[in-house]
mmCIF file of C-alpha atoms in Angstrom:
data_model
loop_
_atom_site.group_PDB
_atom_site.id
_atom_site.type_symbol
_atom_site.label_atom_id
_atom_site.label_comp_id
_atom_site.label_asym_id
_atom_site.label_seq_id
_atom_site.Cartn_x
_atom_site.Cartn_y
_atom_site.Cartn_z
ATOM 1 C CA UNK A 1 -29.397 36.466 117.572
ATOM 2 C CA UNK A 2 -29.791 36.606 121.316
ATOM 3 C CA UNK A 3 -28.827 39.950 122.850
ATOM 4 C CA UNK A 4 -28.994 41.391 126.343
ATOM 5 C CA UNK A 5 -28.966 45.131 126.959
ATOM 6 C CA UNK A 6 -28.254 46.684 130.298
ATOM 7 C CA UNK A 7 -28.782 50.300 131.299
ATOM 8 C CA UNK A 8 -27.510 52.536 132.491
ATOM 9 C CA UNK A 9 -23.971 51.602 131.410
ATOM 10 C CA UNK A 10 -22.521 53.639 134.215
ATOM 11 C CA UNK A 11 -23.930 55.406 137.234
ATOM 12 C CA UNK A 12 -22.702 57.307 140.242
ATOM 13 C CA UNK A 13 -24.672 57.516 143.442
ATOM 14 C CA UNK A 14 -24.064 59.076 146.807
ATOM 15 C CA UNK A 15 -23.369 56.791 149.726
ATOM 16 C CA UNK A 16 -26.628 55.747 151.377
ATOM 17 C CA UNK A 17 -28.795 56.273 148.307
ATOM 18 C CA UNK A 18 -30.251 53.671 145.977
ATOM 19 C CA UNK A 19 -30.057 53.020 142.293
ATOM 20 C CA UNK A 20 -31.960 50.792 139.894
ATOM 21 C CA UNK A 21 -30.522 48.987 136.932
ATOM 22 C CA UNK A 22 -32.345 47.284 134.092
ATOM 23 C CA UNK A 23 -31.816 44.302 131.834
ATOM 24 C CA UNK A 24 -33.575 43.714 128.516
ATOM 25 C CA UNK A 25 -33.462 40.468 126.528
ATOM 26 C CA UNK A 26 -33.891 40.780 122.761
ATOM 27 C CA UNK A 27 -34.402 37.914 120.336
ATOM 28 C CA UNK A 28 -35.299 35.272 122.911
ATOM 29 C CA UNK A 29 -37.450 34.673 125.951
ATOM 30 C CA UNK A 30 -35.489 35.079 129.164
ATOM 31 C CA UNK A 31 -36.889 32.302 131.333
ATOM 32 C CA UNK A 32 -33.900 32.625 133.688
ATOM 33 C CA UNK A 33 -32.019 35.757 134.651
ATOM 34 C CA UNK A 34 -28.868 35.733 136.763
ATOM 35 C CA UNK A 35 -27.469 38.892 138.340
ATOM 36 C CA UNK A 36 -23.748 38.972 139.086
ATOM 37 C CA UNK A 37 -21.387 41.527 140.550
ATOM 38 C CA UNK A 38 -17.877 41.696 139.158
ATOM 39 C CA UNK A 39 -15.397 43.141 141.613
ATOM 40 C CA UNK A 40 -12.441 45.350 140.620
ATOM 41 C CA UNK A 41 -10.327 42.202 141.013
ATOM 42 C CA UNK A 42 -12.405 40.723 138.168
ATOM 43 C CA UNK A 43 -14.074 37.919 140.138
ATOM 44 C CA UNK A 44 -17.774 37.196 139.618
ATOM 45 C CA UNK A 45 -20.180 36.884 142.529
ATOM 46 C CA UNK A 46 -23.641 35.523 141.842
ATOM 47 C CA UNK A 47 -26.204 37.722 143.567
ATOM 48 C CA UNK A 48 -29.390 35.894 142.664
ATOM 49 C CA UNK A 49 -31.024 33.680 140.099
ATOM 50 C CA UNK A 50 -34.549 34.403 138.904
ATOM 51 C CA UNK A 51 -36.483 31.747 137.006
ATOM 52 C CA UNK A 52 -40.003 32.206 135.696
ATOM 53 C CA UNK A 53 -42.614 30.551 137.913
ATOM 54 C CA UNK A 54 -40.089 30.079 140.723
ATOM 55 C CA UNK A 55 -39.052 32.170 143.680
ATOM 56 C CA UNK A 56 -35.937 34.308 143.207
ATOM 57 C CA UNK A 57 -33.023 32.526 144.833
ATOM 58 C CA UNK A 58 -30.417 34.719 146.514
ATOM 59 C CA UNK A 59 -26.889 33.572 147.209
ATOM 60 C CA UNK A 60 -25.285 33.725 150.599
ATOM 61 C CA UNK A 61 -24.223 37.292 151.487
ATOM 62 C CA UNK A 62 -26.927 38.784 149.260
ATOM 63 C CA UNK A 63 -30.498 39.508 150.335
ATOM 64 C CA UNK A 64 -33.743 40.658 148.816
ATOM 65 C CA UNK A 65 -33.780 43.490 151.335
ATOM 66 C CA UNK A 66 -30.558 44.875 149.861
ATOM 67 C CA UNK A 67 -30.891 43.806 146.206
ATOM 68 C CA UNK A 68 -34.592 43.550 145.317
ATOM 69 C CA UNK A 69 -35.092 42.002 141.880
ATOM 70 C CA UNK A 70 -38.077 42.136 139.570
ATOM 71 C CA UNK A 71 -38.591 39.715 136.658
ATOM 72 C CA UNK A 72 -42.104 40.620 135.480
ATOM 73 C CA UNK A 73 -41.973 39.100 131.998
ATOM 74 C CA UNK A 74 -39.810 37.071 129.632
ATOM 75 C CA UNK A 75 -37.879 40.043 128.290
ATOM 76 C CA UNK A 76 -37.145 42.264 131.253
ATOM 77 C CA UNK A 77 -35.587 42.233 134.696
ATOM 78 C CA UNK A 78 -34.459 44.944 137.060
ATOM 79 C CA UNK A 79 -32.435 45.053 140.225
ATOM 80 C CA UNK A 80 -32.072 47.841 142.755
ATOM 81 C CA UNK A 81 -29.093 48.384 145.016
ATOM 82 C CA UNK A 82 -30.584 49.849 148.177
ATOM 83 C CA UNK A 83 -28.623 52.035 150.527
ATOM 84 C CA UNK A 84 -25.426 51.729 148.490
ATOM 85 C CA UNK A 85 -22.041 51.976 150.156
ATOM 86 C CA UNK A 86 -18.459 51.790 148.948
ATOM 87 C CA UNK A 87 -18.375 47.993 149.130
ATOM 88 C CA UNK A 88 -21.216 47.859 146.581
ATOM 89 C CA UNK A 89 -19.001 49.324 143.859
ATOM 90 C CA UNK A 90 -18.463 47.163 140.834
ATOM 91 C CA UNK A 91 -19.798 46.033 137.497
ATOM 92 C CA UNK A 92 -23.259 44.488 137.755
ATOM 93 C CA UNK A 93 -23.884 41.939 135.041
ATOM 94 C CA UNK A 94 -27.166 40.473 133.906
ATOM 95 C CA UNK A 95 -27.107 37.081 132.202
ATOM 96 C CA UNK A 96 -30.247 35.658 130.622
ATOM 97 C CA UNK A 97 -31.101 32.385 128.943
ATOM 98 C CA UNK A 98 -34.096 30.924 127.191
ATOM 99 C CA UNK A 99 -34.318 27.539 128.872
ATOM 100 C CA UNK A 100 -32.421 24.839 130.724
ATOM 101 C CA UNK A 101 -30.610 23.758 127.574
ATOM 102 C CA UNK A 102 -29.645 27.292 126.557
ATOM 103 C CA UNK A 103 -26.491 29.186 127.384
ATOM 104 C CA UNK A 104 -26.472 32.444 129.282
ATOM 105 C CA UNK A 105 -26.064 35.615 127.230
ATOM 106 C CA UNK A 106 -24.633 38.522 129.192
ATOM 107 C CA UNK A 107 -25.134 42.220 128.864
ATOM 108 C CA UNK A 108 -22.280 44.723 129.018
ATOM 109 C CA UNK A 109 -23.086 45.534 132.610
ATOM 110 C CA UNK A 110 -23.917 48.559 134.732
ATOM 111 C CA UNK A 111 -20.894 50.039 136.445
ATOM 112 C CA UNK A 112 -21.790 51.443 139.852
ATOM 113 C CA UNK A 113 -19.598 54.039 141.512
ATOM 114 C CA UNK A 114 -20.456 55.128 145.044
ATOM 115 C CA UNK A 115 -19.155 58.432 146.394
ATOM 116 C CA UNK B 1 -19.845 23.855 147.042
ATOM 117 C CA UNK B 2 -18.821 24.003 143.401
ATOM 118 C CA UNK B 3 -15.625 25.826 142.534
ATOM 119 C CA UNK B 4 -13.364 26.616 139.586
ATOM 120 C CA UNK B 5 -9.666 27.385 139.886
ATOM 121 C CA UNK B 6 -7.577 29.075 137.221
ATOM 122 C CA UNK B 7 -3.898 28.808 137.973
ATOM 123 C CA UNK B 8 -2.676 31.795 135.994
ATOM 124 C CA UNK B 9 -3.811 35.249 136.993
ATOM 125 C CA UNK B 10 -1.938 36.930 134.150
ATOM 126 C CA UNK B 11 -0.279 35.632 130.999
ATOM 127 C CA UNK B 12 1.904 37.715 128.691
ATOM 128 C CA UNK B 13 2.811 36.290 125.292
ATOM 129 C CA UNK B 14 4.134 37.410 121.940
ATOM 130 C CA UNK B 15 2.138 36.948 118.750
ATOM 131 C CA UNK B 16 2.218 33.367 117.410
ATOM 132 C CA UNK B 17 3.119 31.936 120.824
ATOM 133 C CA UNK B 18 1.310 28.881 122.169
ATOM 134 C CA UNK B 19 -1.239 29.562 124.894
ATOM 135 C CA UNK B 20 -2.253 27.370 127.816
ATOM 136 C CA UNK B 21 -4.515 28.535 130.637
ATOM 137 C CA UNK B 22 -5.098 25.906 133.305
ATOM 138 C CA UNK B 23 -8.542 25.292 134.733
ATOM 139 C CA UNK B 24 -9.507 22.763 137.386
ATOM 140 C CA UNK B 25 -12.933 22.315 138.856
ATOM 141 C CA UNK B 26 -14.597 20.789 141.883
ATOM 142 C CA UNK B 27 -18.195 19.648 141.564
ATOM 143 C CA UNK B 28 -20.161 16.469 141.979
ATOM 144 C CA UNK B 29 -21.630 14.607 139.061
ATOM 145 C CA UNK B 30 -21.146 15.814 135.518
ATOM 146 C CA UNK B 31 -21.100 19.603 135.354
ATOM 147 C CA UNK B 32 -21.051 21.390 132.027
ATOM 148 C CA UNK B 33 -17.795 23.295 131.562
ATOM 149 C CA UNK B 34 -17.377 26.594 129.750
ATOM 150 C CA UNK B 35 -14.791 29.076 128.607
ATOM 151 C CA UNK B 36 -15.849 32.722 128.419
ATOM 152 C CA UNK B 37 -13.911 35.725 127.109
ATOM 153 C CA UNK B 38 -14.406 39.288 128.298
ATOM 154 C CA UNK B 39 -13.165 42.334 126.402
ATOM 155 C CA UNK B 40 -12.868 45.765 128.041
ATOM 156 C CA UNK B 41 -16.235 47.417 128.553
ATOM 157 C CA UNK B 42 -18.201 44.306 127.700
ATOM 158 C CA UNK B 43 -19.808 41.380 129.453
ATOM 159 C CA UNK B 44 -18.412 37.847 129.191
ATOM 160 C CA UNK B 45 -19.029 36.083 125.871
ATOM 161 C CA UNK B 46 -19.242 32.330 125.534
ATOM 162 C CA UNK B 47 -16.323 30.799 123.647
ATOM 163 C CA UNK B 48 -17.487 27.189 123.884
ATOM 164 C CA UNK B 49 -18.699 24.485 126.261
ATOM 165 C CA UNK B 50 -18.317 20.748 126.862
ATOM 166 C CA UNK B 51 -20.755 18.498 128.684
ATOM 167 C CA UNK B 52 -19.171 15.066 128.976
ATOM 168 C CA UNK B 53 -15.866 13.399 129.616
ATOM 169 C CA UNK B 54 -13.378 13.586 126.697
ATOM 170 C CA UNK B 55 -15.569 16.051 124.778
ATOM 171 C CA UNK B 56 -13.577 18.802 123.087
ATOM 172 C CA UNK B 57 -14.966 22.279 122.750
ATOM 173 C CA UNK B 58 -13.461 24.740 120.286
ATOM 174 C CA UNK B 59 -13.971 28.151 118.761
ATOM 175 C CA UNK B 60 -11.798 30.751 116.986
ATOM 176 C CA UNK B 61 -8.721 28.514 117.291
ATOM 177 C CA UNK B 62 -9.179 28.010 121.037
ATOM 178 C CA UNK B 63 -9.900 24.537 122.362
ATOM 179 C CA UNK B 64 -10.263 22.618 125.603
ATOM 180 C CA UNK B 65 -11.003 18.985 126.440
ATOM 181 C CA UNK B 66 -13.205 17.879 129.336
ATOM 182 C CA UNK B 67 -11.170 15.552 131.547
ATOM 183 C CA UNK B 68 -13.173 14.099 134.410
ATOM 184 C CA UNK B 69 -10.205 12.066 135.639
ATOM 185 C CA UNK B 70 -8.104 15.135 136.358
ATOM 186 C CA UNK B 71 -11.149 17.453 136.767
ATOM 187 C CA UNK B 72 -9.627 19.825 134.241
ATOM 188 C CA UNK B 73 -10.633 21.880 131.222
ATOM 189 C CA UNK B 74 -7.451 23.632 130.116
ATOM 190 C CA UNK B 75 -7.675 26.280 127.399
ATOM 191 C CA UNK B 76 -5.168 26.100 124.556
ATOM 192 C CA UNK B 77 -4.443 27.971 121.367
ATOM 193 C CA UNK B 78 -1.606 27.163 119.016
ATOM 194 C CA UNK B 79 -0.851 30.692 117.830
ATOM 195 C CA UNK B 80 -2.181 33.759 119.626
ATOM 196 C CA UNK B 81 -2.816 37.144 118.045
ATOM 197 C CA UNK B 82 -2.867 40.623 119.537
ATOM 198 C CA UNK B 83 -6.654 40.640 119.154
ATOM 199 C CA UNK B 84 -6.844 37.715 121.625
ATOM 200 C CA UNK B 85 -5.859 40.053 124.452
ATOM 201 C CA UNK B 86 -8.730 39.848 126.934
ATOM 202 C CA UNK B 87 -9.752 38.226 130.219
ATOM 203 C CA UNK B 88 -10.595 34.516 130.008
ATOM 204 C CA UNK B 89 -12.884 32.760 132.455
ATOM 205 C CA UNK B 90 -13.412 29.077 133.020
ATOM 206 C CA UNK B 91 -16.858 28.278 134.421
ATOM 207 C CA UNK B 92 -19.081 25.379 135.304
ATOM 208 C CA UNK B 93 -22.797 24.837 135.512
ATOM 209 C CA UNK B 94 -24.582 22.096 137.379
ATOM 210 C CA UNK B 95 -28.296 21.606 137.520
ATOM 211 C CA UNK B 96 -29.587 21.769 141.077
ATOM 212 C CA UNK B 97 -33.307 21.611 141.659
ATOM 213 C CA UNK B 98 -34.043 22.780 138.144
ATOM 214 C CA UNK B 99 -31.758 25.801 138.380
ATOM 215 C CA UNK B 100 -28.480 26.083 136.494
ATOM 216 C CA UNK B 101 -26.155 28.673 137.923
ATOM 217 C CA UNK B 102 -22.763 29.501 136.471
ATOM 218 C CA UNK B 103 -19.780 29.386 138.778
ATOM 219 C CA UNK B 104 -16.791 31.312 137.395
ATOM 220 C CA UNK B 105 -13.090 30.997 137.999
ATOM 221 C CA UNK B 106 -11.028 34.007 138.987
ATOM 222 C CA UNK B 107 -10.138 34.912 135.424
ATOM 223 C CA UNK B 108 -6.846 35.092 133.512
ATOM 224 C CA UNK B 109 -5.706 38.308 131.902
ATOM 225 C CA UNK B 110 -4.067 37.536 128.561
ATOM 226 C CA UNK B 111 -1.832 40.191 127.041
ATOM 227 C CA UNK B 112 -0.444 39.504 123.574
ATOM 228 C CA UNK B 113 2.383 41.755 122.465
ATOM 229 C CA UNK B 114 2.701 42.358 118.719
#
C-alpha cells in the first residue's frame, strides 16, 4: 500500500535557528507533495504544493524564503523552517499523491517545538 | 476562496449512540468532498470521498451524501464505538490549473464514552 514517512517525529529548536524535516513516499510515486501546518487548535494551513515539473506554489502568508522546499524525485521531499520562532510551533504534515486522480496519503507529521 | 465549515467543534456520545457531524462547503463548480479521521499522534487518514451530487461515500459504518443543493456533506454513523474517538475533518479538493489542493474544515473532536 501507499505509505508516507516523516522524520523526525518530534524536534525542538532554539528560537532563531532552523530545522529541516523530511518526507518519504513508499509504494507509489509522489508526483504531488503538499506541506501543511496543523496548529494546536487543530486547524490545517496549507504551506505549499509541489508538483513534479511545475514550480512550487506557496500559499498566502507562507514564502520560499521562510519555508524552502525541495522535491528532487518521486519519493522524497524536504522542507526547512528557517529562523523559527514561537509562532512556527505546530505539527507539520506532508501529504503525497501519485497523480491527479489519486488521494493524498499523509505522514504522521513532524512536531516542532521552539524554545 | 474555497472553504469548509464544520458546525460542531466537539461531540461527546455514549457507545451505540447515533452520530452526526455537519459539514458545509463553499466552492465553485463540482469539488470532490472528503472525510478524514485523525487519531492521536498520527496524520489524517482518508475515510471516504464523493465526487458528484447525490453520491454517497461510506467506510467502517460512516457515511455521507454529497448534496450540491445545500452544499453539504454531513457525516453520520448509526452506532458509535469507543474506538471511533478521534478528530474528524471534512475537506474539499478542486482542480485549479492542474493542481488539486485539499482545503480542510476546522475539525470535530469526537469522544465516545463506554
